[in-house]
PDB file of N, CA and C in Angstrom:
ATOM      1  N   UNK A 201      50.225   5.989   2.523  1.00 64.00           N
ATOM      2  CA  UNK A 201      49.060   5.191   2.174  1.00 64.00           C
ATOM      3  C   UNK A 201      47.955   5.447   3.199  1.00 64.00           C
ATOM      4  N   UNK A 202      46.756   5.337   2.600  1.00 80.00           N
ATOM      5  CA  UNK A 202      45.612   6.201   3.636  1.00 80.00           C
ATOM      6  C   UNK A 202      45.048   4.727   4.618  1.00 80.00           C
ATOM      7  N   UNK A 203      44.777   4.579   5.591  1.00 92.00           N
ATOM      8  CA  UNK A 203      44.416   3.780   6.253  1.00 92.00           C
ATOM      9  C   UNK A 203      42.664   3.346   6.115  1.00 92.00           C
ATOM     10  N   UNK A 204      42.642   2.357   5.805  1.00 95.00           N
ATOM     11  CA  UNK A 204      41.677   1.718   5.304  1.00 95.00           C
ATOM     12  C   UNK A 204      40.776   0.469   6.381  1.00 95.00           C
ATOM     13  N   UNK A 205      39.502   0.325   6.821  1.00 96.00           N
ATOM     14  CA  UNK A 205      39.023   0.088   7.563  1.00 96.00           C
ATOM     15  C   UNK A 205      37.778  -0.694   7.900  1.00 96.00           C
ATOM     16  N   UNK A 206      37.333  -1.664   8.268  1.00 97.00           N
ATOM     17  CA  UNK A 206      35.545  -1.675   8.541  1.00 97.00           C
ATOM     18  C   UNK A 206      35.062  -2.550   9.171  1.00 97.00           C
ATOM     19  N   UNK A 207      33.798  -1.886  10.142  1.00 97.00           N
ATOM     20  CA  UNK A 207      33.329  -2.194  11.437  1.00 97.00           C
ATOM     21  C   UNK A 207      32.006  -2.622  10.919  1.00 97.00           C
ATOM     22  N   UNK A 208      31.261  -3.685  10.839  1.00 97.00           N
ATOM     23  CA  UNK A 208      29.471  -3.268  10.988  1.00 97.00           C
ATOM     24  C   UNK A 208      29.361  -2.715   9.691  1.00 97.00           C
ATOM     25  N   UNK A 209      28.822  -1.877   9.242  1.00 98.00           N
ATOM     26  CA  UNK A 209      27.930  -1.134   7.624  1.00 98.00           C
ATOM     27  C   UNK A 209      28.871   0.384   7.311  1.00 98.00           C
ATOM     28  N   UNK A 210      30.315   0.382   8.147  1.00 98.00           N
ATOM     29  CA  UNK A 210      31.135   1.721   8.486  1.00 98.00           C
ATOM     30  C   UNK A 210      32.113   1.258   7.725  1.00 98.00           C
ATOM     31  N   UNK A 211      32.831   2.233   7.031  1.00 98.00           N
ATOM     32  CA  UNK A 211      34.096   2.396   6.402  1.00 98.00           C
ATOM     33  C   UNK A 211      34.517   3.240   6.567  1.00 98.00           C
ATOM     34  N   UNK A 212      35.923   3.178   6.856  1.00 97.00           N
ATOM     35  CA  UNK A 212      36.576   4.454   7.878  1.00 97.00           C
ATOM     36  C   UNK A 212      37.770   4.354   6.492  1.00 97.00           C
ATOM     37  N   UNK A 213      37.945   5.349   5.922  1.00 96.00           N
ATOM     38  CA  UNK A 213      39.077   5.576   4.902  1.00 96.00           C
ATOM     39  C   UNK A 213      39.715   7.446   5.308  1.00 96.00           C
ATOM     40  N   UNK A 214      40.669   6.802   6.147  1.00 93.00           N
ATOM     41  CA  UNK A 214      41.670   8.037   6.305  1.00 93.00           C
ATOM     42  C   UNK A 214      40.586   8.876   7.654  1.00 93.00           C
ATOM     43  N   UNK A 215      39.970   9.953   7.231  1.00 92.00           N
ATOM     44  CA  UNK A 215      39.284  11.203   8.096  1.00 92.00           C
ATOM     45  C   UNK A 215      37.907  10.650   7.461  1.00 92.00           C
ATOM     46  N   UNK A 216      38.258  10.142   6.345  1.00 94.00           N
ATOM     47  CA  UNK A 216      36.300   9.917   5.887  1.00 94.00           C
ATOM     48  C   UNK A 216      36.015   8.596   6.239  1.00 94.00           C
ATOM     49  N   UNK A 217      34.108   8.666   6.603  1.00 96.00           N
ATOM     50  CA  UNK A 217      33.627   8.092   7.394  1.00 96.00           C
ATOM     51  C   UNK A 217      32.490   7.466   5.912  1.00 96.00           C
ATOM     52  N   UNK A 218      32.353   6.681   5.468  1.00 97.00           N
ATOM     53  CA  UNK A 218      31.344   6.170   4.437  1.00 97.00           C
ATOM     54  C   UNK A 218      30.404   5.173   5.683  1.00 97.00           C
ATOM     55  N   UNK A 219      29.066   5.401   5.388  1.00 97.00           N
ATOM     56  CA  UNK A 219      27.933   4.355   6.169  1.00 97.00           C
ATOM     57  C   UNK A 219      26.932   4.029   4.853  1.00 97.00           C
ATOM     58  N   UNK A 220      26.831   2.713   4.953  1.00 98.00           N
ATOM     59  CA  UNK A 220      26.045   1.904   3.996  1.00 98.00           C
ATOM     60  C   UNK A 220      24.724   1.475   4.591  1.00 98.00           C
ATOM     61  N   UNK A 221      23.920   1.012   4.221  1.00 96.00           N
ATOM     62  CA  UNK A 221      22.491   0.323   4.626  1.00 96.00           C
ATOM     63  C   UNK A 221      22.910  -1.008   5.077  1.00 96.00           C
ATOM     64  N   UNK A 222      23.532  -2.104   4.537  1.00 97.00           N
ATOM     65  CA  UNK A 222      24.185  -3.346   5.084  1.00 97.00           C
ATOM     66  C   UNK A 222      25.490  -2.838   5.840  1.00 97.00           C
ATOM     67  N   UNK A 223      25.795  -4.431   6.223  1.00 98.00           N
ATOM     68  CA  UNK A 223      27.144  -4.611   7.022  1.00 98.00           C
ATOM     69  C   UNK A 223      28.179  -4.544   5.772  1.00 98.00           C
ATOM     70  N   UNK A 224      29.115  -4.836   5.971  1.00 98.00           N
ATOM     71  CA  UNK A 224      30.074  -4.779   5.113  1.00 98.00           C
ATOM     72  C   UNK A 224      30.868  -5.974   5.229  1.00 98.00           C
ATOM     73  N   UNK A 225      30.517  -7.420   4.382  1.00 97.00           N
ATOM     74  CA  UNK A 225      31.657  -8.325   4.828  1.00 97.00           C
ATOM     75  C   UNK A 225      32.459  -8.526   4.150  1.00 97.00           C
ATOM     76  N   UNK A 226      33.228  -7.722   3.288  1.00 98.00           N
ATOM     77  CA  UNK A 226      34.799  -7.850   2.855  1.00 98.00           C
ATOM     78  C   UNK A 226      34.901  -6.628   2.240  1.00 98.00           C
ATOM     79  N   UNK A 227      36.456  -5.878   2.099  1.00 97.00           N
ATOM     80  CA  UNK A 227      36.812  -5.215   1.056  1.00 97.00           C
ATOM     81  C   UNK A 227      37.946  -5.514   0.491  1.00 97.00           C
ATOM     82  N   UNK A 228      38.332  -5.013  -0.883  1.00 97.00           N
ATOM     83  CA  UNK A 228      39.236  -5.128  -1.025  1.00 97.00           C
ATOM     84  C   UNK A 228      39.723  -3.941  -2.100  1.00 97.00           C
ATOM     85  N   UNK A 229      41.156  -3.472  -2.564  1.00 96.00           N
ATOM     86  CA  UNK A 229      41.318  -2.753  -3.515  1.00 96.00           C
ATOM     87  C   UNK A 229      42.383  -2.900  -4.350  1.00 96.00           C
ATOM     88  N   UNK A 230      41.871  -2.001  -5.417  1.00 97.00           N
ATOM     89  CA  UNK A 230      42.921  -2.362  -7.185  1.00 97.00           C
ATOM     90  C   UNK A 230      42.721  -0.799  -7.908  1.00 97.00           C
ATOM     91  N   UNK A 231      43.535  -0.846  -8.313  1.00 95.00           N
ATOM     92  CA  UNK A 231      43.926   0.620  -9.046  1.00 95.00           C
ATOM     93  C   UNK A 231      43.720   2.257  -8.470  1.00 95.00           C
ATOM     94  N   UNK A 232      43.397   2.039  -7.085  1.00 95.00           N
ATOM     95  CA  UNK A 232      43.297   3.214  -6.110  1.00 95.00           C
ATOM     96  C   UNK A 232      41.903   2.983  -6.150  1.00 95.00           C
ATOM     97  N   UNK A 233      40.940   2.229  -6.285  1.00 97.00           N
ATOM     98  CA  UNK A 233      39.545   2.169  -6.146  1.00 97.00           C
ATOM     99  C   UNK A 233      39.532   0.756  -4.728  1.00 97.00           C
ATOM    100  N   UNK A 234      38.657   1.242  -4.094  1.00 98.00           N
ATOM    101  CA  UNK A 234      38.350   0.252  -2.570  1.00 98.00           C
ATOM    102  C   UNK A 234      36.768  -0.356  -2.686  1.00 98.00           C
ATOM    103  N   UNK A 235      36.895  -1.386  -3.253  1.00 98.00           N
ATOM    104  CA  UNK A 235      35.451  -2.505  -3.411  1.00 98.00           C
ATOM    105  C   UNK A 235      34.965  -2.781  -2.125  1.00 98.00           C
ATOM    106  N   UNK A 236      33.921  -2.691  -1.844  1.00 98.00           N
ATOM    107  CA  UNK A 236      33.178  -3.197  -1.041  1.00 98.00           C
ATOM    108  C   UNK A 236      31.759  -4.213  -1.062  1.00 98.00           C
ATOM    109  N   UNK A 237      31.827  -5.393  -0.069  1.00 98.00           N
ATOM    110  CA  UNK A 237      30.362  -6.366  -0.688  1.00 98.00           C
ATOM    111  C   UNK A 237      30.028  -6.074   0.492  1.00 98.00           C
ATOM    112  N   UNK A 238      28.801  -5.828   0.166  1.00 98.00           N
ATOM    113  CA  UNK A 238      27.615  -5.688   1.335  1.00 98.00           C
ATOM    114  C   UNK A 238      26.662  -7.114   1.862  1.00 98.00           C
ATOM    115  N   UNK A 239      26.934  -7.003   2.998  1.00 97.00           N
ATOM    116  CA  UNK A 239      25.749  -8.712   3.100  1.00 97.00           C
ATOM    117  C   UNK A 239      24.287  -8.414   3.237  1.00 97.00           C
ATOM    118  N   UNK A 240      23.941  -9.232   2.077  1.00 95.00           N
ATOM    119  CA  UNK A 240      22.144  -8.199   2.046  1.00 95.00           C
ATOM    120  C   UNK A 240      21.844  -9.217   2.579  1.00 95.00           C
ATOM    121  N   UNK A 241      20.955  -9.353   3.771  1.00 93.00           N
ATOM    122  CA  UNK A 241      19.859 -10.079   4.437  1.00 93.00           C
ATOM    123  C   UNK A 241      19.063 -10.914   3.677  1.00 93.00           C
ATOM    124  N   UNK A 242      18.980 -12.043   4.822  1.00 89.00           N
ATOM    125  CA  UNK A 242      17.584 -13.100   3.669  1.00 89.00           C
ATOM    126  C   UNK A 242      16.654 -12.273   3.937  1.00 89.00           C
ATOM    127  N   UNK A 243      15.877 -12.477   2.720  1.00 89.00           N
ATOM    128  CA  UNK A 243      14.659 -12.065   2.666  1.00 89.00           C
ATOM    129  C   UNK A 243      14.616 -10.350   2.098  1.00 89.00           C
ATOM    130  N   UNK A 244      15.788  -9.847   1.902  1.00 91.00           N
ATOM    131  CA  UNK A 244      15.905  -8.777   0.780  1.00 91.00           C
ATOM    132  C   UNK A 244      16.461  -9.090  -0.325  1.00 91.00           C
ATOM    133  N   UNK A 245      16.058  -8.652  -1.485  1.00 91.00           N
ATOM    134  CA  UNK A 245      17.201  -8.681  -2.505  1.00 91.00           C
ATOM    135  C   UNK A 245      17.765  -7.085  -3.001  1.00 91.00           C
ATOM    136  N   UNK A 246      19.003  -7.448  -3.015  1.00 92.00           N
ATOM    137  CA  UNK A 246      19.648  -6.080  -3.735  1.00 92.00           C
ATOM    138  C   UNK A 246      20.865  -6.870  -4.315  1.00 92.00           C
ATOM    139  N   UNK A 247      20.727  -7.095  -5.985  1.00 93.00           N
ATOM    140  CA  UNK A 247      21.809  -7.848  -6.217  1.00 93.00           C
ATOM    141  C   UNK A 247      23.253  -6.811  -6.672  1.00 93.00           C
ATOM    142  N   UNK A 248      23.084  -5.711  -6.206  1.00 95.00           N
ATOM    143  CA  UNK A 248      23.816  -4.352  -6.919  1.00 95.00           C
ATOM    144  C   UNK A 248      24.599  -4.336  -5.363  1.00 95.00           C
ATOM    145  N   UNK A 249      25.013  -5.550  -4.607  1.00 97.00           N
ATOM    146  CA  UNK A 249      25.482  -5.109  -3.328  1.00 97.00           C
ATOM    147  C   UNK A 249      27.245  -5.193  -3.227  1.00 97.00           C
ATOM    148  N   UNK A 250      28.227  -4.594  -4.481  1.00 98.00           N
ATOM    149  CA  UNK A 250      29.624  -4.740  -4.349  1.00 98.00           C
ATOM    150  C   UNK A 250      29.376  -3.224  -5.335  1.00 98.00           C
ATOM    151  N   UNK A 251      30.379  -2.590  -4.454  1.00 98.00           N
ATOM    152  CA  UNK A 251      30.011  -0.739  -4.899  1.00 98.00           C
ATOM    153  C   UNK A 251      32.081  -0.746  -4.464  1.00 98.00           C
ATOM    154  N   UNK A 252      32.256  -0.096  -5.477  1.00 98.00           N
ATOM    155  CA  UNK A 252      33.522   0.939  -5.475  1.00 98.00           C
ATOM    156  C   UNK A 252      33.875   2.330  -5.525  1.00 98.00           C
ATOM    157  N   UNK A 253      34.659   2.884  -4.577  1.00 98.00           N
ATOM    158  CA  UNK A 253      34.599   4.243  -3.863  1.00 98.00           C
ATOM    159  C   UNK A 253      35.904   4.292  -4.446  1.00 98.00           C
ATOM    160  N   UNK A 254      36.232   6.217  -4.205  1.00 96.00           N
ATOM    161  CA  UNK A 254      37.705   6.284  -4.525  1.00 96.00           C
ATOM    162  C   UNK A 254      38.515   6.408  -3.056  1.00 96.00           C
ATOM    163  N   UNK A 255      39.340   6.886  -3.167  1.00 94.00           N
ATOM    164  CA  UNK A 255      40.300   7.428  -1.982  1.00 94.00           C
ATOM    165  C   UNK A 255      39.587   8.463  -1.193  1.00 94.00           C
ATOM    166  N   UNK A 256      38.885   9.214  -1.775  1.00 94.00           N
ATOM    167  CA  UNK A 256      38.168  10.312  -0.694  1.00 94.00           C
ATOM    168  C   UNK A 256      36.617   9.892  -0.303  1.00 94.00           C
ATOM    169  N   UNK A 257      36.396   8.605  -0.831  1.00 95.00           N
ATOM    170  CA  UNK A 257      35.173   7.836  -0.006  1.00 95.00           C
ATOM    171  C   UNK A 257      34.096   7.871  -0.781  1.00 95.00           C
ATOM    172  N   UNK A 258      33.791   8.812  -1.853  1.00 96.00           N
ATOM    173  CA  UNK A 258      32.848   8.577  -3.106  1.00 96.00           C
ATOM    174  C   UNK A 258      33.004   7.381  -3.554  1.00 96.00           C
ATOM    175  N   UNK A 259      31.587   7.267  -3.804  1.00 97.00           N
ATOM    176  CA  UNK A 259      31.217   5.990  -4.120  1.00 97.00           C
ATOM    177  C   UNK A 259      31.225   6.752  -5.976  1.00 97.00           C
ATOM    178  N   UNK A 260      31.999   5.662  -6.866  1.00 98.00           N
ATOM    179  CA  UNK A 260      32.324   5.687  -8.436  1.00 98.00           C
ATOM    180  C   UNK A 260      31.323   4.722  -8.908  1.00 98.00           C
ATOM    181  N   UNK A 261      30.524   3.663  -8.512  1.00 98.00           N
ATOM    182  CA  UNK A 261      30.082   2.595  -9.235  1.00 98.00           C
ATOM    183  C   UNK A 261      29.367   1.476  -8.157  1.00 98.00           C
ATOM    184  N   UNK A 262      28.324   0.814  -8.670  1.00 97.00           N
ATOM    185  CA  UNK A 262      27.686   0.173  -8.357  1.00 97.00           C
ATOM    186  C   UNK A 262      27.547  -1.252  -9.230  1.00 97.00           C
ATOM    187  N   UNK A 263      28.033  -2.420  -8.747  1.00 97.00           N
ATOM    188  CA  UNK A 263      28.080  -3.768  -9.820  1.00 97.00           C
ATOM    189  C   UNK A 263      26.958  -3.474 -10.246  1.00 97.00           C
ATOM    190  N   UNK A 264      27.319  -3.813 -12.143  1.00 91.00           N
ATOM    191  CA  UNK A 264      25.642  -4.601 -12.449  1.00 91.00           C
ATOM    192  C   UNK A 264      25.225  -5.223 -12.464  1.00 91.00           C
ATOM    193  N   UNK A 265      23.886  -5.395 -12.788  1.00 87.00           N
ATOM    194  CA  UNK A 265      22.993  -6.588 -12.073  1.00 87.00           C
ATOM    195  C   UNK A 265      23.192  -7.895 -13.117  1.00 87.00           C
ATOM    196  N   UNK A 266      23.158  -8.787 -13.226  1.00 83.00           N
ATOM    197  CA  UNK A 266      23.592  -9.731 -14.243  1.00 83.00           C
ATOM    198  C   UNK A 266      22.081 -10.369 -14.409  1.00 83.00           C
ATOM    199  N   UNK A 267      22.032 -10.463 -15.893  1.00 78.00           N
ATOM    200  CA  UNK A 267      20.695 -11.135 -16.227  1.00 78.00           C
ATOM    201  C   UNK A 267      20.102 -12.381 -15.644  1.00 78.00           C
ATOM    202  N   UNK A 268      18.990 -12.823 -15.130  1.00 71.00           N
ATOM    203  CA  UNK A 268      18.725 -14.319 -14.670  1.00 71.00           C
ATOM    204  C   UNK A 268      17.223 -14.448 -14.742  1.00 71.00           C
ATOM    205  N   UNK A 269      16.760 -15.087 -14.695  1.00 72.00           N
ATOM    206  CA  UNK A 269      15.263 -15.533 -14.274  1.00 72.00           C
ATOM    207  C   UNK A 269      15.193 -15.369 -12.556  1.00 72.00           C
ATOM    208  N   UNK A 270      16.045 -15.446 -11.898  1.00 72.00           N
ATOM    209  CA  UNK A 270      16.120 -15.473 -10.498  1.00 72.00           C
ATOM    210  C   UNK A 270      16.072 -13.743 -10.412  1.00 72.00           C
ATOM    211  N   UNK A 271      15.289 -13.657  -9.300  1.00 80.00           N
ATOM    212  CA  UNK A 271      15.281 -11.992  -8.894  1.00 80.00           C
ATOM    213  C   UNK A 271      16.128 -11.970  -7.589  1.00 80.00           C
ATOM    214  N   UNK A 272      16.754 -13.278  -6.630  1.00 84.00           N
ATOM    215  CA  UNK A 272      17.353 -13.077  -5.329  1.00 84.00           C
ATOM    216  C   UNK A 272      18.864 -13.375  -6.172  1.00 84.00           C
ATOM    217  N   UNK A 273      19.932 -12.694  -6.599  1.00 89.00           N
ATOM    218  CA  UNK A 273      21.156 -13.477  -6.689  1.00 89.00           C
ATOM    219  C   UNK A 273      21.945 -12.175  -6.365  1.00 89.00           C
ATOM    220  N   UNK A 274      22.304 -12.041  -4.797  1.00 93.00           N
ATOM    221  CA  UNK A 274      23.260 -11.151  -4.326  1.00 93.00           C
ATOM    222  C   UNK A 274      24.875 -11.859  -4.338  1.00 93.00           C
ATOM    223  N   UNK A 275      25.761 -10.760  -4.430  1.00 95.00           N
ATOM    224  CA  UNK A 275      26.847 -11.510  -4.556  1.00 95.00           C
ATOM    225  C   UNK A 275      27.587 -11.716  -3.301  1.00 95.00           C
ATOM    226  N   UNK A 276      28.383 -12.824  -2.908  1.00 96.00           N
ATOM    227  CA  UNK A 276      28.688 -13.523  -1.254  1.00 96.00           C
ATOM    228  C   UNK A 276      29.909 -13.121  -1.269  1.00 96.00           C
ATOM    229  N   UNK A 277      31.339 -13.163  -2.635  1.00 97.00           N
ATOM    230  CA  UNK A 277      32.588 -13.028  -2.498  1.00 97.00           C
ATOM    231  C   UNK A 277      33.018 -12.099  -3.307  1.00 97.00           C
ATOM    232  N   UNK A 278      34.156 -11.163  -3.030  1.00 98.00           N
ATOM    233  CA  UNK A 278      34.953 -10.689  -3.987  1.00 98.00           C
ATOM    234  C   UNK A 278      36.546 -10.987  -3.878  1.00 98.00           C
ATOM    235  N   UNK A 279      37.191 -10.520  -4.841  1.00 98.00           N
ATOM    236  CA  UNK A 279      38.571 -10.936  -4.391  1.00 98.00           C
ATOM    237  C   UNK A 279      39.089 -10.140  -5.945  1.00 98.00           C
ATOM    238  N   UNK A 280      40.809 -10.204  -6.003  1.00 98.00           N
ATOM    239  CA  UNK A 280      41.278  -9.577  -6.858  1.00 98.00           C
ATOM    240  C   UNK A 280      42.001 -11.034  -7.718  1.00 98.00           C
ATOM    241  N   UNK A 281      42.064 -11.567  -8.605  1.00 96.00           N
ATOM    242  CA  UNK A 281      42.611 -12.344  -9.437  1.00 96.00           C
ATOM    243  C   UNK A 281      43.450 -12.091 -10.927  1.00 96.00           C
ATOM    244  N   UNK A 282      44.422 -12.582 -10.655  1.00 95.00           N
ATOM    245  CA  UNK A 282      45.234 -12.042 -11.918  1.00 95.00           C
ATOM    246  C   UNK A 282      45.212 -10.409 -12.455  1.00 95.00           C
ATOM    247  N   UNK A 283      45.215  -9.930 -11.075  1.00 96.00           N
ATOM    248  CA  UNK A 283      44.950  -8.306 -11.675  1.00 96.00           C
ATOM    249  C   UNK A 283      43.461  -7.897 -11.693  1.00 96.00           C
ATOM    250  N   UNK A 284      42.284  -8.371 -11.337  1.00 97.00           N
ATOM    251  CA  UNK A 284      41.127  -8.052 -12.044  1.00 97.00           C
ATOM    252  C   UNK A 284      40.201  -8.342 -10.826  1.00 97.00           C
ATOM    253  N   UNK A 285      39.236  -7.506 -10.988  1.00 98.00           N
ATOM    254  CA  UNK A 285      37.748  -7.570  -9.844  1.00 98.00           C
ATOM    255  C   UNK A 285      37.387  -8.854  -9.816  1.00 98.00           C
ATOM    256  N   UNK A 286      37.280  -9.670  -9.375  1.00 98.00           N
ATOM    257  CA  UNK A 286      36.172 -10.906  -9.436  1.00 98.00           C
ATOM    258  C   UNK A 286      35.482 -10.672  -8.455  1.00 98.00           C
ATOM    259  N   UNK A 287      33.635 -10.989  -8.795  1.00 97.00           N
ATOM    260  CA  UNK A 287      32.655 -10.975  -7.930  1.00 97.00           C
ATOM    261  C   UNK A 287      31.947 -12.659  -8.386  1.00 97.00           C
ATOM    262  N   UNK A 288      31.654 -13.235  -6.792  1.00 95.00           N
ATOM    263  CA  UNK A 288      31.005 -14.348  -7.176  1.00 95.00           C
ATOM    264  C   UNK A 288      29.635 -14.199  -6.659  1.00 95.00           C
ATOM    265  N   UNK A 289      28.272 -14.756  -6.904  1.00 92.00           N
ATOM    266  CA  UNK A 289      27.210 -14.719  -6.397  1.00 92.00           C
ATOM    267  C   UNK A 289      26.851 -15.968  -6.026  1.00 92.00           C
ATOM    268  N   UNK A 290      25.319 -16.335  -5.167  1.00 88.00           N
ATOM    269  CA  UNK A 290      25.647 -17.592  -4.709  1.00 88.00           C
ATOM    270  C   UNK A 290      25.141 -18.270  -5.426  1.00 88.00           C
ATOM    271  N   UNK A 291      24.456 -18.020  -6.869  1.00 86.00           N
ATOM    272  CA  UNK A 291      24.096 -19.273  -7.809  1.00 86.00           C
ATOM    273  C   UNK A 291      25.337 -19.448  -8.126  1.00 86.00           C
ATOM    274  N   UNK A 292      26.618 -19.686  -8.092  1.00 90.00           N
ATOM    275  CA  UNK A 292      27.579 -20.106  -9.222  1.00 90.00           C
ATOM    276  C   UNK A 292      28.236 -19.359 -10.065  1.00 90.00           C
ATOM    277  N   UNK A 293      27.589 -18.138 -10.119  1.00 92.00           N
ATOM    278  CA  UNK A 293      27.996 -17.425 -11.132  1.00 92.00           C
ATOM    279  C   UNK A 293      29.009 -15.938 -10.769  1.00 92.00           C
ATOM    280  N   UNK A 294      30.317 -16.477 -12.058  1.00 95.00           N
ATOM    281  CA  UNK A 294      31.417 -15.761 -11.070  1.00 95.00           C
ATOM    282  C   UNK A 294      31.977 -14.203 -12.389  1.00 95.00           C
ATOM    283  N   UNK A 295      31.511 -12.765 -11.953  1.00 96.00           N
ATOM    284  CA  UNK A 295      32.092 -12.284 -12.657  1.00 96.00           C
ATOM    285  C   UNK A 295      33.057 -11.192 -12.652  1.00 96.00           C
ATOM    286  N   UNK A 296      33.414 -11.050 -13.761  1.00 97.00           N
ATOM    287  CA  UNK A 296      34.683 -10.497 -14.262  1.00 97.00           C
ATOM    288  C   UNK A 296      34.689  -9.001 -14.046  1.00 97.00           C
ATOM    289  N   UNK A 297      34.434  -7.970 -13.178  1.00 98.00           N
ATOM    290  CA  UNK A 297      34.797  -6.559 -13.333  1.00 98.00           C
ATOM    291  C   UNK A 297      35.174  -5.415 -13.726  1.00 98.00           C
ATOM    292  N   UNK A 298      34.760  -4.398 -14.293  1.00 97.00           N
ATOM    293  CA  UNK A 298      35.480  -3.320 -15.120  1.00 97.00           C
ATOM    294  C   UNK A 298      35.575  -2.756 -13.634  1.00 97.00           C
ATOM    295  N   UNK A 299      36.931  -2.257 -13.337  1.00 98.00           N
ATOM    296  CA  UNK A 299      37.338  -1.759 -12.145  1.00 98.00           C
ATOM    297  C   UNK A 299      36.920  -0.418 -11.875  1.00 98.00           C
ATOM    298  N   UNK A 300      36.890   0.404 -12.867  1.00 97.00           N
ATOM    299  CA  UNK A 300      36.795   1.717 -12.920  1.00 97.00           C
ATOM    300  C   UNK A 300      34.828   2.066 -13.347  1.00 97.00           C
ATOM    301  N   UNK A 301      34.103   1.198 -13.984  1.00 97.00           N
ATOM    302  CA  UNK A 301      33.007   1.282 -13.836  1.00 97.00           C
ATOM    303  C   UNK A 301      32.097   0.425 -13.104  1.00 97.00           C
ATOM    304  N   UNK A 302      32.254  -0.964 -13.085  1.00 97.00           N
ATOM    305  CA  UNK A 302      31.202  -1.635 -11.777  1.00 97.00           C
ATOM    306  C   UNK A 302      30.992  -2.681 -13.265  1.00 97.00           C
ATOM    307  N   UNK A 303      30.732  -2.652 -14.444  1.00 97.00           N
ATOM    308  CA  UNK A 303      30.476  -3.082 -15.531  1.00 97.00           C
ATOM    309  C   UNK A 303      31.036  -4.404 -15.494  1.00 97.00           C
ATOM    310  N   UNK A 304      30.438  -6.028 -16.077  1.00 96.00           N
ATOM    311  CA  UNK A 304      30.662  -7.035 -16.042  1.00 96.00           C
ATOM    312  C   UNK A 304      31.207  -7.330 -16.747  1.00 96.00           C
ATOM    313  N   UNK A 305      32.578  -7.747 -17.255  1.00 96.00           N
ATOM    314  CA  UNK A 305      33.283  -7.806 -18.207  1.00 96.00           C
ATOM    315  C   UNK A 305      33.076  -8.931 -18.881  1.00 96.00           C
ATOM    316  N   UNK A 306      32.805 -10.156 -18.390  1.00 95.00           N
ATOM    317  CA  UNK A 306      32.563 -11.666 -18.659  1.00 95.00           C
ATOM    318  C   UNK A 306      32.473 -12.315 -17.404  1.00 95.00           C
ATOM    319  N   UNK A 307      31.252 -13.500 -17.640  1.00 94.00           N
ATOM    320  CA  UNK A 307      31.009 -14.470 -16.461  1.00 94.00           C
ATOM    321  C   UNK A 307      31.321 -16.087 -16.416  1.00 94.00           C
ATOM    322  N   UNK A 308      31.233 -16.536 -15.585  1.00 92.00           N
ATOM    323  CA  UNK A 308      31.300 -18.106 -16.074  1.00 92.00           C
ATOM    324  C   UNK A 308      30.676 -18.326 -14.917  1.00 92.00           C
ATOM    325  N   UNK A 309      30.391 -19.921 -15.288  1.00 90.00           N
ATOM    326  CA  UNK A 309      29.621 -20.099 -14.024  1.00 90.00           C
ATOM    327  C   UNK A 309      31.000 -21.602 -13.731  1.00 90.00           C
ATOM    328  N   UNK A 310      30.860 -21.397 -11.975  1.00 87.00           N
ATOM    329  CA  UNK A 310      31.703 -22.008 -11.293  1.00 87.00           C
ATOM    330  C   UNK A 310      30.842 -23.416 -10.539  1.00 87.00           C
ATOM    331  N   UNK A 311      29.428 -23.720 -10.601  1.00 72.00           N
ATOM    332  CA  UNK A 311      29.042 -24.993  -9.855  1.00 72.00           C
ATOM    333  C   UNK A 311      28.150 -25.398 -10.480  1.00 72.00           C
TER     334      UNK A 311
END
């Protein structure tokens, strides 16, 4: 199993070295793909900030952006549930993952 890693905006997977524009505050992985959420700064928005790489550190996918009237809704958590991507953002709104494309499968809102 390849050793998996991250410091600051660095992801260290095996010999490869991935560097992002944000920090990196969580990863996690499901089906040989390694999720990563990026913490975008107040006062930027990038709501496309949970990206999945494979084993050799390519990046496969970028979440999509989920429809709103709000233009700031970056997402704060990810985690794996019942088998499946979950991404939450900080309006409330919690969604469902296509693992292999970044694609929103279904949302609900949680507050």
């Amino acid at each position: 199993m390849t050793e998996i890693s991250a410091s600051g905006n660095t992801l260290q997977i095996g010999n490869q070295t991935v560097e992002f524009e944000y920090g990196i505050d969580d990863l996690v992985q499901l089906n040989g793909i390694i999720v990563v959420l990026l913490n975008i700064p107040t006062g930027e928005t990038n709501n496309r900030n949970v990206i999945g790489l494979d084993q050799n550190g390519s990046i496969r996918w970028r979440i999509e952006e989920l429809d709103s009237e709000r233009t700031d809704k970056p997402y704060v958590e990810i985690d794996i549930t019942n088998g499946e991507l979950v991404a939450d953002n900080w309006m409330g709104v919690q969604a469902i993952v296509d693992i292999d494309t970044g694609a929103v499968k279904d949302t609900k809102l949680t507050k």
